[in-house]
Coordinates of C-alpha atoms in Angstrom, one line a residue:
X1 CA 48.6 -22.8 10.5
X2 CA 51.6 -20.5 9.4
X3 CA 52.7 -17.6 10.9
X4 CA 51.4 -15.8 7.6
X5 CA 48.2 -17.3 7.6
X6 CA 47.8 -16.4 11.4
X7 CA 48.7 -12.8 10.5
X8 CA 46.0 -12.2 7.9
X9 CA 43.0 -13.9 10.2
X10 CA 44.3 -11.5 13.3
X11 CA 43.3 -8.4 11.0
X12 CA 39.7 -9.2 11.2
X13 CA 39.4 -9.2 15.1
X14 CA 42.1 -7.3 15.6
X15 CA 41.2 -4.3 13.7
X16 CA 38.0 -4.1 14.7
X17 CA 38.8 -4.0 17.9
X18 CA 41.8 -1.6 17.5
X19 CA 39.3 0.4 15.1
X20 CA 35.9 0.3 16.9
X21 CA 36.8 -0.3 20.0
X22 CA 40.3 1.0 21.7
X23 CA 40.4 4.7 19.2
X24 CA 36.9 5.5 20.5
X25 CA 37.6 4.4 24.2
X26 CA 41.0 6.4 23.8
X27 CA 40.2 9.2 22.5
X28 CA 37.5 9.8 25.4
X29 CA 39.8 9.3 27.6
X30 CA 42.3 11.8 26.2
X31 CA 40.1 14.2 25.6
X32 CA 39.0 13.6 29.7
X33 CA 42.8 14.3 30.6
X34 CA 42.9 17.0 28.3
X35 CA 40.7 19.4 30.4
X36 CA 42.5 18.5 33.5
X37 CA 41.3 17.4 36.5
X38 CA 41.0 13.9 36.5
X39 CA 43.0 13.7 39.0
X40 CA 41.7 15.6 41.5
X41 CA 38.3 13.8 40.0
X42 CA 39.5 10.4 40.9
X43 CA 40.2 11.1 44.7
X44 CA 36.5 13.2 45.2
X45 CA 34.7 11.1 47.9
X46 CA 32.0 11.5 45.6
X47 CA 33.7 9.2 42.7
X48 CA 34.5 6.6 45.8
X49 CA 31.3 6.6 46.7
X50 CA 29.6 5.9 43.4
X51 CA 32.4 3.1 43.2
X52 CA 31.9 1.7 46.5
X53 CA 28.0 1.5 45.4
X54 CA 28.5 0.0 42.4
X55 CA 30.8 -2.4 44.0
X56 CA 28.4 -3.0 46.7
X57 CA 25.7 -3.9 44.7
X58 CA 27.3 -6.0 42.4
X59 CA 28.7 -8.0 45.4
X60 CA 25.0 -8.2 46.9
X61 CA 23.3 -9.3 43.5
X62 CA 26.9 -11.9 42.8
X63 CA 26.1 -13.5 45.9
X64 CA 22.6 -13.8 45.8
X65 CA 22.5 -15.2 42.1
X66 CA 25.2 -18.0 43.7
X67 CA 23.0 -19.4 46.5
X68 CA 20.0 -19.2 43.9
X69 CA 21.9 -20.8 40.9
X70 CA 23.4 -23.5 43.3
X71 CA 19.9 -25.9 43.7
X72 CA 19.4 -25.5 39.9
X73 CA 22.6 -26.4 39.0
X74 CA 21.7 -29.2 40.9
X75 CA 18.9 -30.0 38.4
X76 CA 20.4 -29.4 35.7
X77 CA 23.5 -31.8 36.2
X78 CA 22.3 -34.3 38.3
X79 CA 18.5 -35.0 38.6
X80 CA 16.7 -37.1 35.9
X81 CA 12.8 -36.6 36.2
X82 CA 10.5 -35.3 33.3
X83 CA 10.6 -31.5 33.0
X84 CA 14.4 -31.1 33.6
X85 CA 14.4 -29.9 29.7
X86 CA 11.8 -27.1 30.3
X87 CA 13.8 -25.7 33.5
X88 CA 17.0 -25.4 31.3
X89 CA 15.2 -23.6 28.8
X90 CA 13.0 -21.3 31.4
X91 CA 16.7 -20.4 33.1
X92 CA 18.0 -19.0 30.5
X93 CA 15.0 -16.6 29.6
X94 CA 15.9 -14.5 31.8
X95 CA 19.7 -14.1 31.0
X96 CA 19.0 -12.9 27.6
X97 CA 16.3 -10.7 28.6
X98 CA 16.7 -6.6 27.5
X99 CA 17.8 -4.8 30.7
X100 CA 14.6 -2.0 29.9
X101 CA 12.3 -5.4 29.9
X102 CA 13.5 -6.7 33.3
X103 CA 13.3 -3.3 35.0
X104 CA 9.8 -2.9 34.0
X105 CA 9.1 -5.9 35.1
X106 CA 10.6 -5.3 38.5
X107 CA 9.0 -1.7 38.6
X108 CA 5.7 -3.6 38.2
X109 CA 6.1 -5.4 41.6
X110 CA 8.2 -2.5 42.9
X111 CA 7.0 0.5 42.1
X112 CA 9.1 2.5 44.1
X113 CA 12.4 1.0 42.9
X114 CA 15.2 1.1 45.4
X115 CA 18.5 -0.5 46.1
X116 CA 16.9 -4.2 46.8
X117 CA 15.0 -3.9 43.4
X118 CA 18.1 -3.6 41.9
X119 CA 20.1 -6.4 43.5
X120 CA 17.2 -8.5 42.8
X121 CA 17.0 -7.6 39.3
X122 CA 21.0 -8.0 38.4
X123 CA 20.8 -11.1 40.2
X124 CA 17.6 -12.3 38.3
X125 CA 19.4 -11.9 34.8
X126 CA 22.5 -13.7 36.1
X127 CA 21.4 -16.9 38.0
X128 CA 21.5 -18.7 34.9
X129 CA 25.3 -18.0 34.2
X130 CA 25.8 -20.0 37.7
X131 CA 23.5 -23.0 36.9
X132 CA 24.7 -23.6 33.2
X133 CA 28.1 -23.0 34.6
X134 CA 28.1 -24.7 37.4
X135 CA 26.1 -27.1 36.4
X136 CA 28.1 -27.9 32.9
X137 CA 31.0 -29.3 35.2
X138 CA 28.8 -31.1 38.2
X139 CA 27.6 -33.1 35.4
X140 CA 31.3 -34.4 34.8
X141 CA 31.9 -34.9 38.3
X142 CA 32.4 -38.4 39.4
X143 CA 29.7 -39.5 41.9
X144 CA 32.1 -42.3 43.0
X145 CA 33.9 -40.2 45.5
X146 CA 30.7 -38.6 47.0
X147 CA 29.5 -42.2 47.5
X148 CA 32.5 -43.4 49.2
X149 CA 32.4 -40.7 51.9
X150 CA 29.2 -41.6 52.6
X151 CA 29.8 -45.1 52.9
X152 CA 32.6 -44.0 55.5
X153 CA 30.4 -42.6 57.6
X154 CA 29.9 -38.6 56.5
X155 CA 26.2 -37.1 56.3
X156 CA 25.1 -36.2 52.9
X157 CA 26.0 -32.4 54.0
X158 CA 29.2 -33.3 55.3
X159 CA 30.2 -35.4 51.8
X160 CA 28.9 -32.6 49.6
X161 CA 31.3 -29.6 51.4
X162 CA 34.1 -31.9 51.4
X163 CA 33.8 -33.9 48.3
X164 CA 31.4 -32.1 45.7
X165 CA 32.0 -28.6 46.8
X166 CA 35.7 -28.3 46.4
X167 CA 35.7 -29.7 42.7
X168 CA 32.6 -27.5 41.7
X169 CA 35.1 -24.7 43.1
X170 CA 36.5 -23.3 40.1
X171 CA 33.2 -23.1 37.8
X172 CA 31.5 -21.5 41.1
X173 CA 34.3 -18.7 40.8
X174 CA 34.4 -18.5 37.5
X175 CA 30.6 -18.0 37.3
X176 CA 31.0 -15.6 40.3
X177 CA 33.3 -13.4 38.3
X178 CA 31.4 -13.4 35.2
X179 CA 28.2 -12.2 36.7
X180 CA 30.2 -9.7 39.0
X181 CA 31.4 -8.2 35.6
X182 CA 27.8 -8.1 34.3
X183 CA 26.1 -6.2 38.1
X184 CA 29.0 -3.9 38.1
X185 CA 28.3 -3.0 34.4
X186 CA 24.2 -2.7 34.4
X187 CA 22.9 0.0 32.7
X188 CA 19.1 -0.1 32.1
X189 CA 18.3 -2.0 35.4
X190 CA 19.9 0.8 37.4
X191 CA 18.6 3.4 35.5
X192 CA 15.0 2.1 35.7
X193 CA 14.7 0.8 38.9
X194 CA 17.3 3.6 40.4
X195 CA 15.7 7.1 39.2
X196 CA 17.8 9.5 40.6
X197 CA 18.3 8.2 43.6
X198 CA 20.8 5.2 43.3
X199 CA 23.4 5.7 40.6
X200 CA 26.1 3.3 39.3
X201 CA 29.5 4.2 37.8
X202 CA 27.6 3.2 34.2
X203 CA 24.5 5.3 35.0
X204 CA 26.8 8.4 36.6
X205 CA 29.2 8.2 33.0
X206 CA 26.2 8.4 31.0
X207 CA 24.9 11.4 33.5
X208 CA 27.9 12.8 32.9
X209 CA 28.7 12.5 29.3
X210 CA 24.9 13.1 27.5
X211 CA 23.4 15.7 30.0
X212 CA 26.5 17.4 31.6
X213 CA 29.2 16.9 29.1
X214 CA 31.7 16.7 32.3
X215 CA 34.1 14.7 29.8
X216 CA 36.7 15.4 32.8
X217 CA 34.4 13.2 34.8
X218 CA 33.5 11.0 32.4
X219 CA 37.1 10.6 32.2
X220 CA 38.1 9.8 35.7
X221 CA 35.0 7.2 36.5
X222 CA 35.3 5.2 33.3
X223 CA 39.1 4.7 34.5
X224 CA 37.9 3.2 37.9
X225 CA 35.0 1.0 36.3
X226 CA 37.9 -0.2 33.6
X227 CA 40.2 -1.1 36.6
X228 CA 37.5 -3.1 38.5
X229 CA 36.7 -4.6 35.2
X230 CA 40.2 -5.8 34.8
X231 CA 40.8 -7.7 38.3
X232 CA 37.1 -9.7 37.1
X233 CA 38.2 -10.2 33.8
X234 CA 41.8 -11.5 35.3
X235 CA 40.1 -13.8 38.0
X236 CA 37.2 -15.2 35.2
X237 CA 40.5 -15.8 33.2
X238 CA 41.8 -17.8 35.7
X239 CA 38.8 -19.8 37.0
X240 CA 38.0 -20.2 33.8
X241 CA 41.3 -22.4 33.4
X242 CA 41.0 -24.2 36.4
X243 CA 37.2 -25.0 35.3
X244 CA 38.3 -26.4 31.8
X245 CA 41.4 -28.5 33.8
X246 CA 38.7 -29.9 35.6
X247 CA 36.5 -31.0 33.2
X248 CA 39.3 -32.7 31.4
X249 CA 40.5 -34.4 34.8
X250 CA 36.8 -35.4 36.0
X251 CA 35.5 -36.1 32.6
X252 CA 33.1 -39.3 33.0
X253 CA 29.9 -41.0 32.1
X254 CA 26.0 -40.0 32.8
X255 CA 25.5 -39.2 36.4
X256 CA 21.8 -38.1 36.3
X257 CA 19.3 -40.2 38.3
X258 CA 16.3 -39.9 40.5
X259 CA 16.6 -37.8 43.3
X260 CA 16.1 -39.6 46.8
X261 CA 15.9 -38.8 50.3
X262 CA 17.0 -35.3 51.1
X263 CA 18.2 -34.6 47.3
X264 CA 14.4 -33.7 47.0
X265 CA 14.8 -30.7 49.4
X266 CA 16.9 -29.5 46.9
X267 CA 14.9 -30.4 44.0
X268 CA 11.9 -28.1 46.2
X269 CA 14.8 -25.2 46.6
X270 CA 15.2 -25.2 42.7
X271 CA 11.3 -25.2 42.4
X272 CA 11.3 -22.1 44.7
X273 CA 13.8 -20.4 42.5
X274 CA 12.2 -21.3 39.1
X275 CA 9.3 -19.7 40.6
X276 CA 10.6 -16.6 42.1
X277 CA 12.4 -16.3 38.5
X278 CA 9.0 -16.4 37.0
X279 CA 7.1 -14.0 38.9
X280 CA 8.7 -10.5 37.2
X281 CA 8.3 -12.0 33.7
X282 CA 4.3 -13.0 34.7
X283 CA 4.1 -9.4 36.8
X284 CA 5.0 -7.9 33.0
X285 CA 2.5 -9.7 31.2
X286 CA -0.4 -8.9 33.5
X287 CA 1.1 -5.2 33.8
X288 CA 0.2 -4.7 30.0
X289 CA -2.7 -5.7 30.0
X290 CA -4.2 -3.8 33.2
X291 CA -5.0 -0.4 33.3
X292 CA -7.1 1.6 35.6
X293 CA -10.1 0.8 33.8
X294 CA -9.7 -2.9 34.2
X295 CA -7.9 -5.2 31.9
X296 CA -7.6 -3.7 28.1
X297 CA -5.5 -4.3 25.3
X298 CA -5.0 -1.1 24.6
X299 CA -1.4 -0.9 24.9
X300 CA -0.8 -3.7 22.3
X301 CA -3.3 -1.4 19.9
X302 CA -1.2 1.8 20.9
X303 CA 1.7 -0.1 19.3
X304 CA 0.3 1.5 15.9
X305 CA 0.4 5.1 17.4
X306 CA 3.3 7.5 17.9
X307 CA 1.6 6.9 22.1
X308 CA 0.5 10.6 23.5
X309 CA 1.2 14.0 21.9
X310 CA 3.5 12.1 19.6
X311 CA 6.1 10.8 22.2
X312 CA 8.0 9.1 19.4
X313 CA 8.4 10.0 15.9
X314 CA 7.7 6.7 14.3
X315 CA 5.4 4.3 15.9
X316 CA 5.8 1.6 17.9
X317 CA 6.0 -1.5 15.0
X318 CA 8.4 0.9 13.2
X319 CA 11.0 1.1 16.3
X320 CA 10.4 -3.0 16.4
X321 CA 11.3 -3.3 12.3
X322 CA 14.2 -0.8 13.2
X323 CA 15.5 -3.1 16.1
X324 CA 14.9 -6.4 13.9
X325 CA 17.3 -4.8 11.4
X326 CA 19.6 -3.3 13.2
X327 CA 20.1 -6.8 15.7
X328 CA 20.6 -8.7 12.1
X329 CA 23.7 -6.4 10.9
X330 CA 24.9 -6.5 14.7
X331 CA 24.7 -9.9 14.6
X332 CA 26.3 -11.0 11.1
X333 CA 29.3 -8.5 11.6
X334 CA 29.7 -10.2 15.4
X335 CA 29.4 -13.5 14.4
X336 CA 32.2 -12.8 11.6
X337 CA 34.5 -10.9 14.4
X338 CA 34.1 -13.4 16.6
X339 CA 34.2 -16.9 15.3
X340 CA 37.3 -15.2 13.3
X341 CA 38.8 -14.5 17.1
X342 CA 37.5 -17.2 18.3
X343 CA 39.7 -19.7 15.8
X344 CA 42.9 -17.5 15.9
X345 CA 42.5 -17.7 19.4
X346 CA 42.8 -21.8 19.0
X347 CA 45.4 -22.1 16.5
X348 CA 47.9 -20.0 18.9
X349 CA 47.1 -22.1 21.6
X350 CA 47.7 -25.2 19.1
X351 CA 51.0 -23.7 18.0
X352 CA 54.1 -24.3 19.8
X353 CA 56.0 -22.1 22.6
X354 CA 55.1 -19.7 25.1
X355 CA 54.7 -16.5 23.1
X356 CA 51.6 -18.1 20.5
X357 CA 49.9 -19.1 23.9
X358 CA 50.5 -15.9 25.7
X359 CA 49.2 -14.2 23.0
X360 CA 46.0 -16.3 22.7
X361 CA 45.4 -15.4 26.5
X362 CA 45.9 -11.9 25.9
X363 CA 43.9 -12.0 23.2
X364 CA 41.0 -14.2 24.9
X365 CA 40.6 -11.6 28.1
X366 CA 41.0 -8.3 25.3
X367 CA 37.6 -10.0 23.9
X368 CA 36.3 -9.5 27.2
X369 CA 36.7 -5.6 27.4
X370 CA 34.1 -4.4 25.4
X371 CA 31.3 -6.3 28.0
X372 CA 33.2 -3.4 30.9
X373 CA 33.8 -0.8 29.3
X374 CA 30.9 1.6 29.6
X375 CA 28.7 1.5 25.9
X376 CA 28.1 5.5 26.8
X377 CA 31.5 5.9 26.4
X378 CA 32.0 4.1 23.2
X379 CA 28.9 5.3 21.4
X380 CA 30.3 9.0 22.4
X381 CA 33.9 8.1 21.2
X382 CA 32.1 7.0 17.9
X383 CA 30.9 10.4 17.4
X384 CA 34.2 12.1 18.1
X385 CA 36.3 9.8 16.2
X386 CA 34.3 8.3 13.3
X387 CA 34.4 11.0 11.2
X388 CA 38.1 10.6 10.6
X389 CA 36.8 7.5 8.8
X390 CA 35.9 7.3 5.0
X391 CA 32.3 8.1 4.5
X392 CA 31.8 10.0 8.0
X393 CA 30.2 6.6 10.1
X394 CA 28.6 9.6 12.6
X395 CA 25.6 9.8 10.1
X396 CA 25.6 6.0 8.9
X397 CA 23.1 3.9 9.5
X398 CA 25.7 1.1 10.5
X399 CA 26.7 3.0 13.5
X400 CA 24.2 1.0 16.1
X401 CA 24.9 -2.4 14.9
X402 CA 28.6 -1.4 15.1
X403 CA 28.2 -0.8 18.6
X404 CA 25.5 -3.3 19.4
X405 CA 28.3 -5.8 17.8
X406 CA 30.7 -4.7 20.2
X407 CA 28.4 -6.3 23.0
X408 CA 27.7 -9.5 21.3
X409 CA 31.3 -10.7 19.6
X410 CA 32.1 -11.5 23.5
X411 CA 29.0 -13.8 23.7
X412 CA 29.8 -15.4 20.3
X413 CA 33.5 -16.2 21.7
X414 CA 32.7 -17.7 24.5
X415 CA 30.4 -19.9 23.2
X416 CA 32.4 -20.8 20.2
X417 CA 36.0 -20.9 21.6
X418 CA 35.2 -23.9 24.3
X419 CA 33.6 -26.3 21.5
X420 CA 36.3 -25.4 18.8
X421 CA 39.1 -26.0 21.7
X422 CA 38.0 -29.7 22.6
X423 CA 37.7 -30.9 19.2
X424 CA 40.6 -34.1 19.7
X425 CA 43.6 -32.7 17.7
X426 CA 44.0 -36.0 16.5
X427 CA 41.0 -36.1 14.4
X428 CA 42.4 -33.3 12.4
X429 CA 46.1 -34.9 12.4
X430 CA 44.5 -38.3 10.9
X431 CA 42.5 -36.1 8.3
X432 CA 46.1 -34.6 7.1
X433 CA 47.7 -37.8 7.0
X434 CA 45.4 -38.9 4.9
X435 CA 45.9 -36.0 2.1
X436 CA 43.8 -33.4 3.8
X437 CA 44.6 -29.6 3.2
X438 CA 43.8 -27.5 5.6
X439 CA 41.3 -26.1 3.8
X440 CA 39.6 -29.3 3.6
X441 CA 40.5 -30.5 7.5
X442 CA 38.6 -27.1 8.9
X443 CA 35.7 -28.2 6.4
X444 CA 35.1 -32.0 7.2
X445 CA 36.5 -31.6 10.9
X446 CA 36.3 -28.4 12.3
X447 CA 33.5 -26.7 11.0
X448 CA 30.6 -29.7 11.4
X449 CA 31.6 -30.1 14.7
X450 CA 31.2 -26.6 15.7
X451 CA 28.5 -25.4 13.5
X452 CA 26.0 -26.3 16.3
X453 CA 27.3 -23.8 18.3
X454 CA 27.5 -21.3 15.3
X455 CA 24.2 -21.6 15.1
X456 CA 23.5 -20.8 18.6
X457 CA 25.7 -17.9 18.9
X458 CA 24.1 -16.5 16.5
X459 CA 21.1 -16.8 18.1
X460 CA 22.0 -15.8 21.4
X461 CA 23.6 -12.5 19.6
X462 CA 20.8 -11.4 17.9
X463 CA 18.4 -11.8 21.2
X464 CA 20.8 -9.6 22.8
X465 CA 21.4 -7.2 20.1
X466 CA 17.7 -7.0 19.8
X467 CA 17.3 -5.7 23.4
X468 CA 20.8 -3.8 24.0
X469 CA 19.9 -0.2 25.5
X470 CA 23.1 1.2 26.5
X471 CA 25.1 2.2 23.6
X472 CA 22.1 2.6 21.3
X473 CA 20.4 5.0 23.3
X474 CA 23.1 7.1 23.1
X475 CA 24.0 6.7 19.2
X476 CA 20.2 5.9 17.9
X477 CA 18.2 8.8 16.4
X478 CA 14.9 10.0 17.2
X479 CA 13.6 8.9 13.8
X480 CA 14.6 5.7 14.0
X481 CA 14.4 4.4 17.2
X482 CA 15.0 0.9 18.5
X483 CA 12.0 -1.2 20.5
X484 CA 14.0 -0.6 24.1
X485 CA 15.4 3.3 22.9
X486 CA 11.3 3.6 22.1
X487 CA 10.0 1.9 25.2
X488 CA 12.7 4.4 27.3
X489 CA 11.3 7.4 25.5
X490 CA 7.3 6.3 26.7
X491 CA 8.3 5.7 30.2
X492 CA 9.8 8.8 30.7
X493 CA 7.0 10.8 29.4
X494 CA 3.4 10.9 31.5
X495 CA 0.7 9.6 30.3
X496 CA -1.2 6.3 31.1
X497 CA -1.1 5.3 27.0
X498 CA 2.4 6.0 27.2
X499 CA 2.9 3.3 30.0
X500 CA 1.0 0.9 28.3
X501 CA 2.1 1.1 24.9
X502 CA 5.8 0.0 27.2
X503 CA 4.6 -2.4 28.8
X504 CA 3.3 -4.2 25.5
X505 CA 6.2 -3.5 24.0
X506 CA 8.1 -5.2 26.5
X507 CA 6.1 -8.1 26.6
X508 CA 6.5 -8.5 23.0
X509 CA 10.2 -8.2 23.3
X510 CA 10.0 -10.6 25.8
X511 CA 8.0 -13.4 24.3
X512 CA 10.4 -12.8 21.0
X513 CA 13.1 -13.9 23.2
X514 CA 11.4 -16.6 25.0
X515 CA 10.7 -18.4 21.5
X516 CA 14.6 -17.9 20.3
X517 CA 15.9 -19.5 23.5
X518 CA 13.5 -22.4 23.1
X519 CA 15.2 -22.9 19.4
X520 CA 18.6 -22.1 20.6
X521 CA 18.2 -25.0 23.6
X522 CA 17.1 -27.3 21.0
X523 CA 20.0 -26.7 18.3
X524 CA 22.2 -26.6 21.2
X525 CA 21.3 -29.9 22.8
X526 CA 20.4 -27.6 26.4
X527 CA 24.2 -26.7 26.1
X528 CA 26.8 -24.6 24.2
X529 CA 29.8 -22.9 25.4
X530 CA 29.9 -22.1 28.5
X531 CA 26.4 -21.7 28.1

């Protein structure tokens, strides 16, 4: 691709990041510095301490969605017995779950919340990031070596830390960085299951910006949380590269077979798992169902009703045809963003010398920012910057899918970028010798290879743009409230109708999203991306 054509397909990514991204992000933290006193905000022991939390628990829940993922990833890559298809797909429910949903859903078996709620909860949305991920690149790995240690004498233990476990390295790090990113970032988890009690650098930001408009604050903890975000994003980066050397190295046949002898200890711990992973999502279901009259319906009915003493303005369907809407804009304008990234992002790799390629890795981890940078902070940089625009965005309906697409283009890159990177270069250099514009190569080369994976991004965006809470509770108005902003609103007013009109909304958000993963596994043959 020329330098020209390169030029014009950056303005689409770039610009809206530039645009909807870096200006609102900016200007917060300008108008933070302004005031003063971020300085003297950064060193407070009481900014350390919410960073040492938020570090803390990320760690806790990083870890413990490692040791969980591990015996799935198992599974997933190397077991062949009937039902293998089903876990993949039950995995990944959780992953693309709405924050609100899962911290019901963990309020239902903890009432109480607390600090183990939450690190259960983060880690519960993330163990499928370390068994696709993990798993994606133990199905590559040549079984070969692991045999021949054991032939040489080593235990089946012994063979797997010395043999399995140092090539499964980088996709375990890279995994571990990616779901560090995501703990560190919670929002609607934390602020469910935390109360007032436990607080996160994303929960004290939005504390700080909506209900005590300490910008200066603001200011100072969004820097930390941007700085954390950075070393992840710089050690996912590299993992990331190590993972996709791999793959290419170890690249190999079918390795799946019938577990034997102590494989099926394994095959039990990924039962365990599966189980425990099911547990909130069944806790949910019966939760909406039950109230203290016995079981009743009367939530899902309540659905029709603004809940008690008009709680909302619209009812409950309404917020659900609001978030259907709104997560179809968010997910068209992220899927043109980023499948435009994602193919610059290519080409500059494909192009000679080190600048193109240092500019498609700076460009690659830039993608990455908007999943760590706080959505509070965005959605109140749109209202302090938009208005500069044509047409004053503040009061445009487009303003939640702009900032719901800001947490979705990520997604669509990563799932996009891996399958357009190993399409064989030599498929599209055969294509030009033989008369083949470029126009025409992308069209019979490029794009039915990667269409698959289109396709699923798409789906995996809109899922997630259906249930994003963060920025959208910030940005969306009372009148039209999304299903998650809506089921907040109930659960913070008293009221047993109230509760149960959540809980059914939450279980209908949640079956919505079962069913799309179920067609998203199937169009993406159980894998696409790094997903």
């Amino acid at each position: 691709m020329s330098r020209a054509g390169l030029g014009l397909l950056a303005l689409v990514p770039l610009g809206f990041l530039v645009v909807f991204f870096a200006w609102p992000v900016l200007a917060i933290l300008r108008r933070g510095f302004a005031d003063g006193g971020v300085g003297a905000a950064l060193v407070a022991g009481e900014t350390w301490r919410l960073a040492g939390f938020t570090v803390a628990q990320a760690a806790g829940s990083t870890v413990l969605a490692v040791v969980a993922g591990m015996p799935l990833a198992f599974v997933l890559a190397r077991v062949r017995l009937r039902g293998v298809g089903l876990v993949r797909t039950l995995v990944l429910v959780p992953f693309v779950l709405p924050t609100v949903v899962v911290g019901l859903a963990f309020r239902a078996l903890w009432p109480d919340g607390g600090v183990l709620s939450i690190v259960l909860a983060n880690a519960f949305f993330n163990v499928a990031v370390v068994a696709r991920t993990v798993g994606g690149l133990w199905a590559h790995l040549d079984s070969r070596a692991e045999d021949a240690a054991r032939s040489l004498g080593a235990s089946r233990a012994r063979a797997f830390r010395s043999v399995t476990l140092p090539a499964l390295l980088p996709a375990i790090t890279s995994a571990a960085a990616v779901v560090f990113l995501f703990c560190a970032t919670s929002f609607g988890v934390v602020l469910v299951l935390g109360g007032g009690r436990f607080r996160t650098l994303e929960t004290e930001i939005y504390l700080r910006t909506e209900n005590l408009l300490d910008l200066t604050g603001a200011a100072a903890l969004s820097l930390v949380q941007i700085a954390a975000v950075l070393a992840a994003l710089l050690l996912g980066a590299a993992a990331r590269r190590r993972r996709e050397t791999a793959l290419k190295l170890r690249a190999g046949g079918e390795t799946a077979r019938r577990p034997t002898g102590g494989e099926w200890w394994v095959v039990g711990a990924a039962g365990v798992v599966l189980g425990l992973l099911l547990t909130p999502i069944v806790a949910l279901l019966l939760r909406s169902v039950s109230t203290e009259d016995g079981w009743s319906l009367a939530g899902y009915r309540a659905l029709a009703t603004t809940g008690n003493d008009g709680t909302l303005q619209i009812s409950g369907w309404g917020a659900a045809v609001n978030s259907l809407l709104t997560a179809t804009d968010a997910t068209v304008l992220a899927l043109l963003v980023g499948v435009s990234a994602a193919v610059l992002v290519v080409a500059l790799r494909r192009s000679p010398g080190r600048l193109q390629h240092g500019l498609a890795e700076g460009m690659d981890a830039a993608l990455m920012l908007p999943l760590g940078v706080s959505a509070v902070t965005v959605g109140f940089g749109y209202l302090i910057t938009l208005d500069a625009l044509p047409g004053d965005l503040r009061t445009s309906p487009v303003l939640v899918p702009l900032a719901q697409a800001l947490v979705v283009i990520p997604l669509v890159v990563r799932m996009v970028l891996p399958v357009l990177r190993s399409i064989d270069d030599r498929l599209r250099q055969a294509a030009a010798t033989l008369g083949a514009g470029p126009p025409r190569v992308w069209r019979e080369i490029d794009v039915p290879l990667a269409i698959r994976s289109v396709v699923a991004a798409a789906g995996f965006g809109y899922v997630v743009a259906l249930g994003e809470f963060g920025a959208t509770s910030f940005l969306a108005r009372p009148q039209t409230p999304t299903l998650p902003v809506a089921i907040a609103s109930l659960i913070a007013r008293p009221g047993e109708l109230n509760n149960q009109m959540a809980y059914a909304a939450c279980a209908l958000l949640m079956l919505v999203t079962a069913a799309a993963v179920v067609v998203i596994d199937r169009i993406g043959s159980g894998r696409v991306g790094e997903f």
